[in-house]
Structure formats: C-alpha cells, structure tokens
Amino acid sequence: MKIKGLRKPKTCKTCKEQFIPHSTTQTVCSISCAIQYSKAQSAKLAEKRALAERKKHRQRRADVKPLSHWVNMTQRVFNDYIRARDGNVCISCGSTTASSYHAGHYRTTAAAKQLRFNEDNCHSQCAACNTHQSGNLGPYHINLLAKIGTERVQALESNNQAYRYTREELEALRAHYRQKIRTLNSERGQP
C-alpha cells in the first residue's frame, strides 16, 4: 500500500546518487546536475544533427557524380574478383610468371558494353597479352573454348543487345562481387 505524499527514490541521471523527486518527471537531483544533464543532451543532439548533415552531404555528392564514376567503381571490384577467381595464369599465353595480371575481356568493353560484367567474357590475363598484344585474341579464343565450351562462347559472340546500367544496378553488382571476393578469400584461408 502506497502512502500518499511519499515518492519512490530515483537515481540521478548525472551523478548517479539516490534522491527523492519533487515530481514524477524529475530526472536529476539538483540544479547543478540539471545544468550538466542539459549540456550533455545538447551535445548529443548537436552530434546527431552533424551526423545527419554529413549523411545528407555525402548523398548530395553521390547524386551529382556521373554514371561513369559508378561504372569505374564497379569495374574495379569486378576485375579484382576475376583476378582472385582465376589466379595468376594468363588465359592467352598460359604465363604464370608475369609481373602483373589484368582482367582481360574477350569482347572489349568498347565493343560490347553489355558484356562488361559478364564472368564468361572476362578472365585473368598477363599485362603483356592484354595491353601490348591487344588481348592476344587468337590463343584467348582457343583457350576460352576449352575453358567454358562452344555454346557459351557463341552466346558471347552473338550477344549484341545494347544495355545501359543504372546506378542502383552498379551498386548491387559491386556489393555482389565484394561478397564473392570475401567468400573466395575465406575458402582459401586468406584475410
């Protein structure tokens, strides 16, 4: 049974001392604690506003970037995945001792933009074949036939349907290939 006039003790939000409140909404024990509590709440509110403002600013900056920016960002992650998937073996010359490897496209991104992120169209290739020999397409074609089969190569060669990626699709592709890289690395025991 509650006796009228007696209130249950509360713990002060600032100094953590026990006190008997004068009203049910009182959260601090004294005026000095109330001032400290008010300053802390103001600081938290200012921090929340600053975070929201930074988020809006980042979003505005992202919105004005051209589509080519998002294509390039996605292309980097896709190329990283191709190199991780295939390892250091050139599909054209078979080299395993090259100084660097690229993600070489069978049908170039200039000739077939719709195949830019097609995994059948892109394989690990040494820098010499990809850059200096323009993809070294003769051996690339022969080794590609052996790797993925005739049907899939013909599907690549006959795909001439134009396609334009949206920003949302590119972000989804980038996230997808990041996840695939993480999965490959975890399967191989790499960090």
mmCIF file of N, CA and C in Angstrom, residues 7-144:
data_model
loop_
_atom_site.group_PDB
_atom_site.id
_atom_site.type_symbol
_atom_site.label_atom_id
_atom_site.label_comp_id
_atom_site.label_asym_id
_atom_site.label_seq_id
_atom_site.Cartn_x
_atom_site.Cartn_y
_atom_site.Cartn_z
ATOM 1 N N ARG A 7 7.291 9.445 -2.146
ATOM 2 C CA ARG A 7 7.678 9.091 -3.506
ATOM 3 C C ARG A 7 8.820 8.091 -3.456
ATOM 4 N N LYS A 8 8.878 7.292 -4.498
ATOM 5 C CA LYS A 8 9.920 6.279 -4.621
ATOM 6 C C LYS A 8 11.239 6.965 -5.012
ATOM 7 N N PRO A 9 12.366 6.586 -4.401
ATOM 8 C CA PRO A 9 13.648 7.216 -4.752
ATOM 9 C C PRO A 9 14.050 6.895 -6.196
ATOM 10 N N LYS A 10 14.753 7.841 -6.818
ATOM 11 C CA LYS A 10 15.272 7.684 -8.179
ATOM 12 C C LYS A 10 16.779 7.862 -8.150
ATOM 13 N N THR A 11 17.418 7.444 -9.216
ATOM 14 C CA THR A 11 18.856 7.644 -9.370
ATOM 15 C C THR A 11 19.066 8.830 -10.307
ATOM 16 N N CYS A 12 19.909 9.744 -9.904
ATOM 17 C CA CYS A 12 20.200 10.940 -10.691
ATOM 18 C C CYS A 12 20.879 10.545 -12.003
ATOM 19 N N LYS A 13 20.431 11.120 -13.128
ATOM 20 C CA LYS A 13 20.994 10.809 -14.449
ATOM 21 C C LYS A 13 22.421 11.305 -14.595
ATOM 22 N N THR A 14 22.829 12.290 -13.791
ATOM 23 C CA THR A 14 24.159 12.871 -13.918
ATOM 24 C C THR A 14 25.143 12.283 -12.920
ATOM 25 N N CYS A 15 24.840 12.411 -11.623
ATOM 26 C CA CYS A 15 25.809 11.995 -10.594
ATOM 27 C C CYS A 15 25.563 10.582 -10.063
ATOM 28 N N LYS A 16 24.459 9.949 -10.469
ATOM 29 C CA LYS A 16 24.120 8.570 -10.087
ATOM 30 C C LYS A 16 23.820 8.393 -8.595
ATOM 31 N N GLU A 17 23.522 9.478 -7.896
ATOM 32 C CA GLU A 17 23.143 9.419 -6.476
ATOM 33 C C GLU A 17 21.636 9.192 -6.369
ATOM 34 N N GLN A 18 21.220 8.583 -5.262
ATOM 35 C CA GLN A 18 19.801 8.384 -4.991
ATOM 36 C C GLN A 18 19.193 9.696 -4.470
ATOM 37 N N PHE A 19 17.942 10.012 -4.890
ATOM 38 C CA PHE A 19 17.254 11.203 -4.396
ATOM 39 C C PHE A 19 15.754 10.969 -4.453
ATOM 40 N N ILE A 20 15.037 11.758 -3.672
ATOM 41 C CA ILE A 20 13.579 11.706 -3.670
ATOM 42 C C ILE A 20 13.093 12.825 -4.590
ATOM 43 N N PRO A 21 12.419 12.508 -5.692
ATOM 44 C CA PRO A 21 11.994 13.547 -6.642
ATOM 45 C C PRO A 21 10.826 14.367 -6.112
ATOM 46 N N HIS A 22 10.763 15.632 -6.539
ATOM 47 C CA HIS A 22 9.654 16.519 -6.174
ATOM 48 C C HIS A 22 8.454 16.303 -7.088
ATOM 49 N N SER A 23 8.749 15.807 -8.326
ATOM 50 C CA SER A 23 7.679 15.500 -9.275
ATOM 51 C C SER A 23 8.029 14.200 -10.004
ATOM 52 N N THR A 24 7.068 13.658 -10.685
ATOM 53 C CA THR A 24 7.292 12.368 -11.360
ATOM 54 C C THR A 24 8.207 12.505 -12.571
ATOM 55 N N THR A 25 8.373 13.693 -13.117
ATOM 56 C CA THR A 25 9.215 13.891 -14.298
ATOM 57 C C THR A 25 10.646 14.307 -13.961
ATOM 58 N N GLN A 26 10.957 14.513 -12.711
ATOM 59 C CA GLN A 26 12.303 14.930 -12.302
ATOM 60 C C GLN A 26 13.284 13.784 -12.510
ATOM 61 N N THR A 27 14.398 14.066 -13.205
ATOM 62 C CA THR A 27 15.383 13.024 -13.509
ATOM 63 C C THR A 27 16.739 13.278 -12.873
ATOM 64 N N VAL A 28 16.949 14.478 -12.341
ATOM 65 C CA VAL A 28 18.225 14.812 -11.705
ATOM 66 C C VAL A 28 17.967 15.328 -10.300
ATOM 67 N N CYS A 29 19.018 15.299 -9.456
ATOM 68 C CA CYS A 29 18.836 15.600 -8.043
ATOM 69 C C CYS A 29 18.960 17.092 -7.705
ATOM 70 N N SER A 30 19.688 17.867 -8.499
ATOM 71 C CA SER A 30 19.919 19.269 -8.126
ATOM 72 C C SER A 30 20.025 20.132 -9.379
ATOM 73 N N ILE A 31 20.116 21.429 -9.159
ATOM 74 C CA ILE A 31 20.228 22.375 -10.269
ATOM 75 C C ILE A 31 21.553 22.185 -11.005
ATOM 76 N N SER A 32 22.645 21.967 -10.275
ATOM 77 C CA SER A 32 23.942 21.774 -10.930
ATOM 78 C C SER A 32 23.925 20.511 -11.805
ATOM 79 N N CYS A 33 23.285 19.451 -11.328
ATOM 80 C CA CYS A 33 23.164 18.234 -12.136
ATOM 81 C C CYS A 33 22.262 18.484 -13.345
ATOM 82 N N ALA A 34 21.229 19.303 -13.164
ATOM 83 C CA ALA A 34 20.327 19.630 -14.269
ATOM 84 C C ALA A 34 21.075 20.387 -15.369
ATOM 85 N N ILE A 35 21.965 21.303 -14.981
ATOM 86 C CA ILE A 35 22.754 22.062 -15.958
ATOM 87 C C ILE A 35 23.682 21.117 -16.718
ATOM 88 N N GLN A 36 24.367 20.227 -15.995
ATOM 89 C CA GLN A 36 25.261 19.256 -16.642
ATOM 90 C C GLN A 36 24.481 18.338 -17.582
ATOM 91 N N TYR A 37 23.314 17.879 -17.136
ATOM 92 C CA TYR A 37 22.472 16.986 -17.930
ATOM 93 C C TYR A 37 22.008 17.693 -19.199
ATOM 94 N N SER A 38 21.614 18.947 -19.044
ATOM 95 C CA SER A 38 21.156 19.736 -20.191
ATOM 96 C C SER A 38 22.273 19.918 -21.220
ATOM 97 N N LYS A 39 23.496 20.221 -20.741
ATOM 98 C CA LYS A 39 24.637 20.383 -21.648
ATOM 99 C C LYS A 39 24.944 19.074 -22.375
ATOM 100 N N ALA A 40 24.881 17.953 -21.652
ATOM 101 C CA ALA A 40 25.146 16.643 -22.261
ATOM 102 C C ALA A 40 24.100 16.328 -23.333
ATOM 103 N N GLN A 41 22.841 16.621 -23.039
ATOM 104 C CA GLN A 41 21.768 16.373 -24.005
ATOM 105 C C GLN A 41 21.940 17.263 -25.232
ATOM 106 N N SER A 42 22.334 18.521 -25.019
ATOM 107 C CA SER A 42 22.551 19.447 -26.131
ATOM 108 C C SER A 42 23.692 18.950 -27.016
ATOM 109 N N ALA A 43 24.751 18.445 -26.396
ATOM 110 C CA ALA A 43 25.889 17.926 -27.155
ATOM 111 C C ALA A 43 25.478 16.706 -27.977
ATOM 112 N N LYS A 44 24.676 15.811 -27.384
ATOM 113 C CA LYS A 44 24.204 14.641 -28.113
ATOM 114 C C LYS A 44 23.337 15.055 -29.297
ATOM 115 N N LEU A 45 22.470 16.014 -29.077
ATOM 116 C CA LEU A 45 21.597 16.495 -30.136
ATOM 117 C C LEU A 45 22.408 17.140 -31.255
ATOM 118 N N ALA A 46 23.407 17.943 -30.885
ATOM 119 C CA ALA A 46 24.262 18.588 -31.890
ATOM 120 C C ALA A 46 25.018 17.528 -32.692
ATOM 121 N N GLU A 47 25.477 16.473 -32.019
ATOM 122 C CA GLU A 47 26.199 15.402 -32.708
ATOM 123 C C GLU A 47 25.281 14.679 -33.686
ATOM 124 N N LYS A 48 24.037 14.413 -33.276
ATOM 125 C CA LYS A 48 23.074 13.759 -34.158
ATOM 126 C C LYS A 48 22.798 14.619 -35.380
ATOM 127 N N ARG A 49 22.642 15.918 -35.166
ATOM 128 C CA ARG A 49 22.400 16.832 -36.294
ATOM 129 C C ARG A 49 23.588 16.859 -37.239
ATOM 130 N N ALA A 50 24.794 16.873 -36.690
ATOM 131 C CA ALA A 50 26.000 16.890 -37.524
ATOM 132 C C ALA A 50 26.104 15.608 -38.345
ATOM 133 N N LEU A 51 25.792 14.455 -37.727
ATOM 134 C CA LEU A 51 25.817 13.191 -38.455
ATOM 135 C C LEU A 51 24.795 13.192 -39.586
ATOM 136 N N ALA A 52 23.605 13.694 -39.295
ATOM 137 C CA ALA A 52 22.563 13.758 -40.320
ATOM 138 C C ALA A 52 22.983 14.688 -41.454
ATOM 139 N N GLU A 53 23.599 15.794 -41.118
ATOM 140 C CA GLU A 53 24.055 16.751 -42.136
ATOM 141 C C GLU A 53 25.158 16.136 -43.000
ATOM 142 N N ARG A 54 26.097 15.413 -42.374
ATOM 143 C CA ARG A 54 27.155 14.755 -43.146
ATOM 144 C C ARG A 54 26.574 13.693 -44.079
ATOM 145 N N LYS A 55 25.568 12.967 -43.586
ATOM 146 C CA LYS A 55 24.923 11.947 -44.409
ATOM 147 C C LYS A 55 24.241 12.587 -45.615
ATOM 148 N N LYS A 56 23.538 13.685 -45.390
ATOM 149 C CA LYS A 56 22.891 14.403 -46.493
ATOM 150 C C LYS A 56 23.930 14.909 -47.489
ATOM 151 N N HIS A 57 25.038 15.438 -46.967
ATOM 152 C CA HIS A 57 26.104 15.960 -47.829
ATOM 153 C C HIS A 57 26.694 14.849 -48.694
ATOM 154 N N ARG A 58 26.969 13.686 -48.080
ATOM 155 C CA ARG A 58 27.503 12.552 -48.836
ATOM 156 C C ARG A 58 26.522 12.116 -49.920
ATOM 157 N N GLN A 59 25.241 12.110 -49.567
ATOM 158 C CA GLN A 59 24.215 11.704 -50.536
ATOM 159 C C GLN A 59 24.147 12.691 -51.694
ATOM 160 N N ARG A 60 24.209 14.000 -51.389
ATOM 161 C CA ARG A 60 24.183 15.016 -52.456
ATOM 162 C C ARG A 60 25.393 14.867 -53.366
ATOM 163 N N ARG A 61 26.566 14.612 -52.767
ATOM 164 C CA ARG A 61 27.782 14.437 -53.575
ATOM 165 C C ARG A 61 27.680 13.197 -54.457
ATOM 166 N N ALA A 62 27.112 12.129 -53.916
ATOM 167 C CA ALA A 62 26.957 10.903 -54.691
ATOM 168 C C ALA A 62 25.961 11.094 -55.833
ATOM 169 N N ASP A 63 24.928 11.892 -55.596
ATOM 170 C CA ASP A 63 23.903 12.100 -56.608
ATOM 171 C C ASP A 63 24.407 12.872 -57.822
ATOM 172 N N VAL A 64 25.405 13.718 -57.646
ATOM 173 C CA VAL A 64 25.886 14.519 -58.771
ATOM 174 C C VAL A 64 27.009 13.835 -59.550
ATOM 175 N N LYS A 65 27.513 12.724 -59.063
ATOM 176 C CA LYS A 65 28.574 12.021 -59.785
ATOM 177 C C LYS A 65 27.989 11.373 -61.033
ATOM 178 N N PRO A 66 28.728 11.403 -62.137
ATOM 179 C CA PRO A 66 28.213 10.811 -63.378
ATOM 180 C C PRO A 66 28.176 9.291 -63.301
ATOM 181 N N LEU A 67 27.422 8.694 -64.192
ATOM 182 C CA LEU A 67 27.284 7.244 -64.228
ATOM 183 C C LEU A 67 28.633 6.563 -64.470
ATOM 184 N N SER A 68 29.509 7.228 -65.202
ATOM 185 C CA SER A 68 30.831 6.640 -65.484
ATOM 186 C C SER A 68 31.621 6.401 -64.197
ATOM 187 N N HIS A 69 31.422 7.254 -63.203
ATOM 188 C CA HIS A 69 32.079 7.045 -61.907
ATOM 189 C C HIS A 69 31.658 5.716 -61.302
ATOM 190 N N TRP A 70 30.355 5.434 -61.326
ATOM 191 C CA TRP A 70 29.831 4.207 -60.732
ATOM 192 C C TRP A 70 30.247 2.987 -61.562
ATOM 193 N N VAL A 71 30.339 3.150 -62.882
ATOM 194 C CA VAL A 71 30.816 2.060 -63.744
ATOM 195 C C VAL A 71 32.265 1.733 -63.390
ATOM 196 N N ASN A 72 33.096 2.766 -63.251
ATOM 197 C CA ASN A 72 34.511 2.547 -62.924
ATOM 198 C C ASN A 72 34.686 1.888 -61.557
ATOM 199 N N MET A 73 33.901 2.327 -60.572
ATOM 200 C CA MET A 73 33.982 1.725 -59.232
ATOM 201 C C MET A 73 33.609 0.235 -59.283
ATOM 202 N N THR A 74 32.552 -0.075 -60.012
ATOM 203 C CA THR A 74 32.108 -1.466 -60.133
ATOM 204 C C THR A 74 33.123 -2.278 -60.924
ATOM 205 N N GLN A 75 33.702 -1.665 -61.968
ATOM 206 C CA GLN A 75 34.690 -2.367 -62.788
ATOM 207 C C GLN A 75 35.905 -2.766 -61.963
ATOM 208 N N ARG A 76 36.341 -1.907 -61.045
ATOM 209 C CA ARG A 76 37.481 -2.234 -60.191
ATOM 210 C C ARG A 76 37.215 -3.476 -59.347
ATOM 211 N N VAL A 77 36.036 -3.506 -58.724
ATOM 212 C CA VAL A 77 35.696 -4.655 -57.866
ATOM 213 C C VAL A 77 35.535 -5.917 -58.711
ATOM 214 N N PHE A 78 34.892 -5.786 -59.874
ATOM 215 C CA PHE A 78 34.711 -6.930 -60.777
ATOM 216 C C PHE A 78 36.069 -7.480 -61.213
ATOM 217 N N ASN A 79 36.990 -6.591 -61.592
ATOM 218 C CA ASN A 79 38.328 -7.019 -62.022
ATOM 219 C C ASN A 79 39.075 -7.707 -60.880
ATOM 220 N N ASP A 80 38.936 -7.177 -59.670
ATOM 221 C CA ASP A 80 39.560 -7.820 -58.503
ATOM 222 C C ASP A 80 39.030 -9.243 -58.323
ATOM 223 N N TYR A 81 37.719 -9.401 -58.515
ATOM 224 C CA TYR A 81 37.122 -10.731 -58.386
ATOM 225 C C TYR A 81 37.673 -11.683 -59.448
ATOM 226 N N ILE A 82 37.762 -11.217 -60.703
ATOM 227 C CA ILE A 82 38.253 -12.066 -61.793
ATOM 228 C C ILE A 82 39.676 -12.516 -61.508
ATOM 229 N N ARG A 83 40.526 -11.586 -61.056
ATOM 230 C CA ARG A 83 41.912 -11.947 -60.742
ATOM 231 C C ARG A 83 41.974 -12.929 -59.568
ATOM 232 N N ALA A 84 41.105 -12.742 -58.578
ATOM 233 C CA ALA A 84 41.071 -13.659 -57.432
ATOM 234 C C ALA A 84 40.543 -15.029 -57.849
ATOM 235 N N ARG A 85 39.557 -15.047 -58.726
ATOM 236 C CA ARG A 85 38.958 -16.308 -59.182
ATOM 237 C C ARG A 85 39.944 -17.132 -60.006
ATOM 238 N N ASP A 86 40.625 -16.479 -60.965
ATOM 239 C CA ASP A 86 41.481 -17.200 -61.910
ATOM 240 C C ASP A 86 42.923 -17.364 -61.435
ATOM 241 N N GLY A 87 43.355 -16.503 -60.533
ATOM 242 C CA GLY A 87 44.733 -16.576 -60.067
ATOM 243 C C GLY A 87 45.696 -15.971 -61.082
ATOM 244 N N ASN A 88 46.958 -16.249 -60.914
ATOM 245 C CA ASN A 88 47.992 -15.685 -61.776
ATOM 246 C C ASN A 88 48.307 -16.621 -62.930
ATOM 247 N N VAL A 89 47.336 -16.798 -63.815
ATOM 248 C CA VAL A 89 47.510 -17.610 -65.016
ATOM 249 C C VAL A 89 46.876 -16.848 -66.169
ATOM 250 N N CYS A 90 47.645 -16.605 -67.210
ATOM 251 C CA CYS A 90 47.144 -15.887 -68.378
ATOM 252 C C CYS A 90 46.334 -16.839 -69.254
ATOM 253 N N ILE A 91 45.137 -16.457 -69.626
ATOM 254 C CA ILE A 91 44.301 -17.313 -70.473
ATOM 255 C C ILE A 91 44.834 -17.364 -71.896
ATOM 256 N N SER A 92 45.552 -16.343 -72.333
ATOM 257 C CA SER A 92 46.066 -16.320 -73.710
ATOM 258 C C SER A 92 47.348 -17.117 -73.865
ATOM 259 N N CYS A 93 48.379 -16.785 -73.081
ATOM 260 C CA CYS A 93 49.687 -17.431 -73.271
ATOM 261 C C CYS A 93 50.005 -18.474 -72.208
ATOM 262 N N GLY A 94 49.210 -18.550 -71.158
ATOM 263 C CA GLY A 94 49.435 -19.539 -70.108
ATOM 264 C C GLY A 94 50.521 -19.157 -69.116
ATOM 265 N N SER A 95 51.033 -17.947 -69.212
ATOM 266 C CA SER A 95 52.117 -17.499 -68.338
ATOM 267 C C SER A 95 51.675 -17.480 -66.876
ATOM 268 N N THR A 96 52.580 -17.939 -66.007
ATOM 269 C CA THR A 96 52.326 -17.871 -64.565
ATOM 270 C C THR A 96 53.386 -17.038 -63.862
ATOM 271 N N THR A 97 54.290 -16.432 -64.646
ATOM 272 C CA THR A 97 55.407 -15.694 -64.055
ATOM 273 C C THR A 97 55.388 -14.209 -64.414
ATOM 274 N N ALA A 98 54.296 -13.717 -64.959
ATOM 275 C CA ALA A 98 54.229 -12.305 -65.353
ATOM 276 C C ALA A 98 54.284 -11.420 -64.110
ATOM 277 N N SER A 99 54.712 -10.177 -64.306
ATOM 278 C CA SER A 99 54.823 -9.256 -63.170
ATOM 279 C C SER A 99 53.459 -8.768 -62.693
ATOM 280 N N SER A 100 52.501 -8.663 -63.608
ATOM 281 C CA SER A 100 51.154 -8.264 -63.189
ATOM 282 C C SER A 100 50.119 -8.905 -64.109
ATOM 283 N N TYR A 101 48.936 -9.068 -63.556
ATOM 284 C CA TYR A 101 47.835 -9.672 -64.298
ATOM 285 C C TYR A 101 46.656 -8.724 -64.326
ATOM 286 N N HIS A 102 45.943 -8.736 -65.446
ATOM 287 C CA HIS A 102 44.761 -7.903 -65.628
ATOM 288 C C HIS A 102 43.538 -8.815 -65.715
ATOM 289 N N ALA A 103 42.389 -8.186 -65.743
ATOM 290 C CA ALA A 103 41.161 -8.898 -66.047
ATOM 291 C C ALA A 103 40.857 -8.563 -67.506
ATOM 292 N N GLY A 104 41.243 -9.477 -68.410
ATOM 293 C CA GLY A 104 41.116 -9.212 -69.842
ATOM 294 C C GLY A 104 39.782 -9.675 -70.375
ATOM 295 N N HIS A 105 39.109 -8.795 -71.116
ATOM 296 C CA HIS A 105 37.810 -9.117 -71.710
ATOM 297 C C HIS A 105 38.004 -9.753 -73.087
ATOM 298 N N TYR A 106 37.254 -10.795 -73.363
ATOM 299 C CA TYR A 106 37.275 -11.439 -74.683
ATOM 300 C C TYR A 106 36.682 -10.465 -75.698
ATOM 301 N N ARG A 107 35.476 -10.002 -75.446
ATOM 302 C CA ARG A 107 34.904 -8.915 -76.247
ATOM 303 C C ARG A 107 35.100 -7.650 -75.434
ATOM 304 N N THR A 108 35.768 -6.678 -76.001
ATOM 305 C CA THR A 108 36.156 -5.479 -75.260
ATOM 306 C C THR A 108 34.950 -4.712 -74.756
ATOM 307 N N THR A 109 35.178 -3.911 -73.734
ATOM 308 C CA THR A 109 34.090 -3.109 -73.174
ATOM 309 C C THR A 109 33.661 -2.013 -74.147
ATOM 310 N N ALA A 110 34.536 -1.608 -75.047
ATOM 311 C CA ALA A 110 34.161 -0.611 -76.063
ATOM 312 C C ALA A 110 33.252 -1.242 -77.114
ATOM 313 N N ALA A 111 33.508 -2.505 -77.465
ATOM 314 C CA ALA A 111 32.721 -3.183 -78.496
ATOM 315 C C ALA A 111 31.422 -3.769 -77.949
ATOM 316 N N ALA A 112 31.420 -4.189 -76.697
ATOM 317 C CA ALA A 112 30.244 -4.853 -76.126
ATOM 318 C C ALA A 112 30.077 -4.419 -74.670
ATOM 319 N N LYS A 113 29.518 -3.231 -74.475
ATOM 320 C CA LYS A 113 29.331 -2.704 -73.109
ATOM 321 C C LYS A 113 28.428 -3.594 -72.270
ATOM 322 N N GLN A 114 27.510 -4.277 -72.916
ATOM 323 C CA GLN A 114 26.578 -5.139 -72.189
ATOM 324 C C GLN A 114 27.273 -6.347 -71.567
ATOM 325 N N LEU A 115 28.486 -6.685 -72.036
ATOM 326 C CA LEU A 115 29.228 -7.833 -71.507
ATOM 327 C C LEU A 115 30.336 -7.428 -70.545
ATOM 328 N N ARG A 116 30.361 -6.171 -70.170
ATOM 329 C CA ARG A 116 31.410 -5.635 -69.289
ATOM 330 C C ARG A 116 31.522 -6.435 -67.993
ATOM 331 N N PHE A 117 30.392 -6.826 -67.401
ATOM 332 C CA PHE A 117 30.398 -7.529 -66.118
ATOM 333 C C PHE A 117 29.960 -8.991 -66.264
ATOM 334 N N ASN A 118 30.172 -9.568 -67.441
ATOM 335 C CA ASN A 118 29.852 -10.969 -67.691
ATOM 336 C C ASN A 118 31.076 -11.803 -67.339
ATOM 337 N N GLU A 119 30.938 -12.741 -66.426
ATOM 338 C CA GLU A 119 32.075 -13.540 -65.956
ATOM 339 C C GLU A 119 32.649 -14.454 -67.038
ATOM 340 N N ASP A 120 31.826 -14.875 -68.015
ATOM 341 C CA ASP A 120 32.337 -15.693 -69.118
ATOM 342 C C ASP A 120 33.202 -14.866 -70.060
ATOM 343 N N ASN A 121 32.971 -13.572 -70.125
ATOM 344 C CA ASN A 121 33.673 -12.689 -71.051
ATOM 345 C C ASN A 121 34.996 -12.172 -70.495
ATOM 346 N N CYS A 122 35.298 -12.411 -69.244
ATOM 347 C CA CYS A 122 36.467 -11.813 -68.613
ATOM 348 C C CYS A 122 37.276 -12.866 -67.861
ATOM 349 N N HIS A 123 38.587 -12.867 -68.109
ATOM 350 C CA HIS A 123 39.468 -13.862 -67.487
ATOM 351 C C HIS A 123 40.811 -13.229 -67.169
ATOM 352 N N SER A 124 41.553 -13.867 -66.289
ATOM 353 C CA SER A 124 42.871 -13.369 -65.914
ATOM 354 C C SER A 124 43.801 -13.427 -67.124
ATOM 355 N N GLN A 125 44.525 -12.321 -67.329
ATOM 356 C CA GLN A 125 45.401 -12.220 -68.485
ATOM 357 C C GLN A 125 46.639 -11.435 -68.096
ATOM 358 N N CYS A 126 47.804 -11.873 -68.575
ATOM 359 C CA CYS A 126 49.025 -11.141 -68.228
ATOM 360 C C CYS A 126 49.005 -9.768 -68.890
ATOM 361 N N ALA A 127 49.730 -8.840 -68.305
ATOM 362 C CA ALA A 127 49.738 -7.466 -68.796
ATOM 363 C C ALA A 127 50.253 -7.388 -70.228
ATOM 364 N N ALA A 128 51.232 -8.227 -70.573
ATOM 365 C CA ALA A 128 51.794 -8.193 -71.926
ATOM 366 C C ALA A 128 50.741 -8.561 -72.966
ATOM 367 N N CYS A 129 49.992 -9.623 -72.734
ATOM 368 C CA CYS A 129 48.959 -10.040 -73.693
ATOM 369 C C CYS A 129 47.826 -9.018 -73.756
ATOM 370 N N ASN A 130 47.374 -8.556 -72.605
ATOM 371 C CA ASN A 130 46.224 -7.668 -72.566
ATOM 372 C C ASN A 130 46.542 -6.285 -73.140
ATOM 373 N N THR A 131 47.666 -5.727 -72.772
ATOM 374 C CA THR A 131 47.978 -4.359 -73.172
ATOM 375 C C THR A 131 48.744 -4.294 -74.483
ATOM 376 N N HIS A 132 49.853 -5.018 -74.568
ATOM 377 C CA HIS A 132 50.751 -4.877 -75.714
ATOM 378 C C HIS A 132 50.304 -5.670 -76.939
ATOM 379 N N GLN A 133 49.539 -6.729 -76.739
ATOM 380 C CA GLN A 133 49.095 -7.542 -77.871
ATOM 381 C C GLN A 133 47.589 -7.430 -78.086
ATOM 382 N N SER A 134 46.983 -6.396 -77.542
ATOM 383 C CA SER A 134 45.545 -6.121 -77.692
ATOM 384 C C SER A 134 44.677 -7.317 -77.345
ATOM 385 N N GLY A 135 45.045 -8.009 -76.301
ATOM 386 C CA GLY A 135 44.253 -9.131 -75.817
ATOM 387 C C GLY A 135 44.702 -10.476 -76.335
ATOM 388 N N ASN A 136 45.603 -10.512 -77.321
ATOM 389 C CA ASN A 136 46.112 -11.769 -77.872
ATOM 390 C C ASN A 136 44.941 -12.722 -78.138
ATOM 391 N N LEU A 137 44.016 -12.275 -78.998
ATOM 392 C CA LEU A 137 42.717 -12.922 -79.157
ATOM 393 C C LEU A 137 42.754 -14.320 -79.766
ATOM 394 N N GLY A 138 43.736 -14.645 -80.603
ATOM 395 C CA GLY A 138 43.800 -15.993 -81.190
ATOM 396 C C GLY A 138 43.895 -17.069 -80.117
ATOM 397 N N PRO A 139 44.952 -17.041 -79.298
ATOM 398 C CA PRO A 139 45.050 -18.035 -78.226
ATOM 399 C C PRO A 139 43.945 -17.876 -77.165
ATOM 400 N N TYR A 140 43.497 -16.626 -76.937
ATOM 401 C CA TYR A 140 42.414 -16.392 -75.971
ATOM 402 C C TYR A 140 41.188 -17.193 -76.403
ATOM 403 N N HIS A 141 40.829 -17.105 -77.697
ATOM 404 C CA HIS A 141 39.640 -17.791 -78.212
ATOM 405 C C HIS A 141 39.767 -19.311 -78.043
ATOM 406 N N ILE A 142 40.927 -19.859 -78.394
ATOM 407 C CA ILE A 142 41.145 -21.307 -78.286
ATOM 408 C C ILE A 142 41.035 -21.759 -76.831
ATOM 409 N N ASN A 143 41.700 -21.051 -75.931
ATOM 410 C CA ASN A 143 41.668 -21.428 -74.506
ATOM 411 C C ASN A 143 40.301 -21.175 -73.875
ATOM 412 N N LEU A 144 39.589 -20.163 -74.373
ATOM 413 C CA LEU A 144 38.240 -19.889 -73.869
ATOM 414 C C LEU A 144 37.288 -21.012 -74.263
#
